[in-house]
Amino acid sequence: MTHQPPPAEELRLLDAELSRLDARRAQLLTRRAWLVAALQQMQGSPLPAAHPSAAPPRPETAAPSVQNVLLVLGGILLTLAAAVFTLVSWGEMGITGRALVLGAVTLATLLAPVPLLKRGLRSTAEAVAGLGLAFTVLDAYALHEAALGGTDGTLYAAAASTVLALVWAAYGLLPAVGALRLPLPCAVAAAQSPLTLWALAADAGPHTVTAALLVTAGLDALVALRMPAVAVRICALVGAYGTGGFGVSAAGWLSLTAGGPVAAARAGALLVLAAAIALGAAWRLAGPARRHALGLAALSGLLTVGALGGVARTEVPAAWTVPVHLALGIALLAALRAGRLLPDAIRHGLLWASAAVQGLALLSVLPVAALVVLGPAGWLGRIWSGAPSDARAAVAVDAPWPPDAVTAPLVLLAVAAVLGWAVRAEQWRPRARTGALGLVWAAALLLPAIVSIPYLAGLAVLAVVAAAALYLARTTLAEARITALVLALLTTADLTLLSLASRSVTLVVLALLTALLAAASWHAPLTPFTAPAALVYGTALASAAGAAADWPPARTALLVLLVPAVAAVLAPRLGGSRATVPVEAAGAAAALLAAGLAVTDPPLLALVLALCGVIAAGTALRPDRRPVGYAATALFVLAAWVRLAAWQVGTPEAYTLPVSVPALLIGMLHRRRDPRASSWGAYGPGLAATLLPSLAVAWSDPHWTRPLLLGAAALAVTLLGARHRLQAPLVFGGTVLALVTLHELAPYVVQVTGALPRWAPPALAGLLLLALGATYEQRLRDVRRVRDVLGRMN
């Protein structure tokens, strides 16, 4: 049987065992520390952790990178040393020594890559080859300084660059060093300048220099398209875009500054050469690189238009320069009919080029279009100052007329015809038709001012344009409908501004537009837009009619009120249409304008507000417009207040009772419909509107009439609240009654207080506190009972 010691004995044994374990652990830790120190002294490096990582340190730079850096630095240092030798120590040697040194060093560096390539040291061979190419440049410089110092610098540079490009190309094509990637790109880079330098050396004109740049770009493009080496193609591509960009810029400048057809033809030939180079490259890239081909084809189309347009510019008047370029741009659309003769990328590129030309043509007519559309706003500061002589004077007002604007309508119509004819894709055709509609509208607006027809004839043209746009808005296409509607409204606005020059014309135009828009409102899809617009123009007509009759603004307000009355009658007939809210909003805006016109005449303002209240009350009879009744009440109250102010009535009850009585009646009706409604919401506003202002005035009133009447009214309200157990009347009436009573008894309280000794008020307060303390519990019970009674009231 196992012996089980007592708990105390077992605890003592456990403590002893733990003490022995702690002592052993301390001994082992001490020994470990000594061993670590001994190993550090023997190895000279810190001991790794208890679980060391066996991963070796990671190098920060790859071996090939280190190798390339070293080789490049070595080549740079040797090149610098050779340059210093050539520039500084060259004069200390004779002709023979110079030739031997140059020949030996250059030949050695150019031949050294051969054995290096055989040994597989390609990077070293590239570095040495680069050094050799740099030596050839130094050789060319040294040759000029030693033997050809009297030669023209430009001529020698042209010859040297040509020889270097040929030598480097031949060196790179040798079978022994064919694996080197440096010589051929260097040869392409050196070949960028020979033709231009030869042209400059021959004192050629700007046309020849530009031709040299473009030919160089063409050769670069040929190399980029033909050579398989990536480095050569990249170098040639950079050269083609660089020299080609300079060449095209120079040719374009020559075309713009050409003083005659011959100079323009020479510049155009250069642009045609550039276009041919771009088109050839695009044709070559049409399959593998479609994006590049599309861009190059678009560039080719633009250059062609610029070349032919530049020639035509010198033969036609300045006003016809834009139409000529536009015609050439439209001619590019013939590529769409080419079918399979042209690759898709080229056809699309030419299409984009045509679109760019048309866009630039539209930008050129933008100033005159902006003047025709926005210029009539100048009549706002010169209303009824007299009719202008013609449509151009009516449009421009005081602004200068843009020169060469006679062809602007032709440009707009041509682009509109292209949009309507050329765009065949289903997804783009609706948008194209919308754009064509806008362009035709702009041309129609420009035409009267361009032709300078009489003023009234120009207004008639605009009226016809507005009517036509409204008729087109009846179409079933949503895009066309919205566009035609917007254009129609813009035309009506422009027509209204132009009519402000003459009083009679203003009245006729506003009446015509009101009738036209009202007639267009019979078409349901247009009603949400044309019906409010008709009300707006009707408001303007009423205001203009009052002003034409020399009525004061307050009297004109009565005429303007016809518009909200018409809107209130029309809105119910629209039913649930989307036009209901816009029509009501237009009527409300007209009512607000009428109130603003009558603000200077208080009696008429009161009448206007009352009529607005009648219109609002009629609107509130509709089941879906019940909340408008609050607005009608507010308008009636405002009308009453304005009338009282016009009569110079200063009694506040005359202002508050017209508010309180309707409010209390509405509250009573509300309580009858909903007996559970709170008395604060039903009667609180009406009671507060009368009792509180009267209380404020009665508190400072020295007479007894107002406090007596107010107290009687407050007592009646309190009794009614207690009779019907309503909180709001009971609290309002009781509070006002108590405050009025306090106001009336205050003089006597002050008199009695002044007659008492000074110790009497503290004594009375002490007695009151003793009485309250003696009956504290009963008072609490009474307070709770009053609170419960008030809580049970509604």
PDB file of C-alpha atoms in Angstrom, residues 47 126 138 241 246 298 350 369 377 461 481 487 661 679 712 739 743:
ATOM      1  CA  LEU A  47      28.405  33.528 -30.511  1.00  0.00           C
ATOM      2  CA  GLU A 126      31.492  45.761 -75.235  1.00  0.00           C
ATOM      3  CA  LEU A 138      39.256  61.694 -80.905  1.00  0.00           C
ATOM      4  CA  TYR A 241      10.658  61.054 -83.969  1.00  0.00           C
ATOM      5  CA  PHE A 246      12.020  69.193 -86.011  1.00  0.00           C
ATOM      6  CA  ALA A 298      -3.720  60.336 -88.499  1.00  0.00           C
ATOM      7  CA  LEU A 350      -7.422  59.060 -91.581  1.00  0.00           C
ATOM      8  CA  ALA A 369     -20.954  81.991 -82.549  1.00  0.00           C
ATOM      9  CA  ALA A 377     -27.434  90.259 -73.356  1.00  0.00           C
ATOM     10  CA  VAL A 461     -35.864  84.319 -88.606  1.00  0.00           C
ATOM     11  CA  ARG A 481     -36.142  65.681 -78.432  1.00  0.00           C
ATOM     12  CA  LEU A 487     -32.154  74.764 -78.602  1.00  0.00           C
ATOM     13  CA  VAL A 661     -58.529  83.085 -34.005  1.00  0.00           C
ATOM     14  CA  SER A 679     -53.790  70.346 -26.605  1.00  0.00           C
ATOM     15  CA  ALA A 712     -60.215  88.469 -17.933  1.00  0.00           C
ATOM     16  CA  LEU A 739     -48.277  87.485 -14.017  1.00  0.00           C
ATOM     17  CA  HIS A 743     -48.116  93.320 -12.202  1.00  0.00           C
TER      18      HIS A 743
END
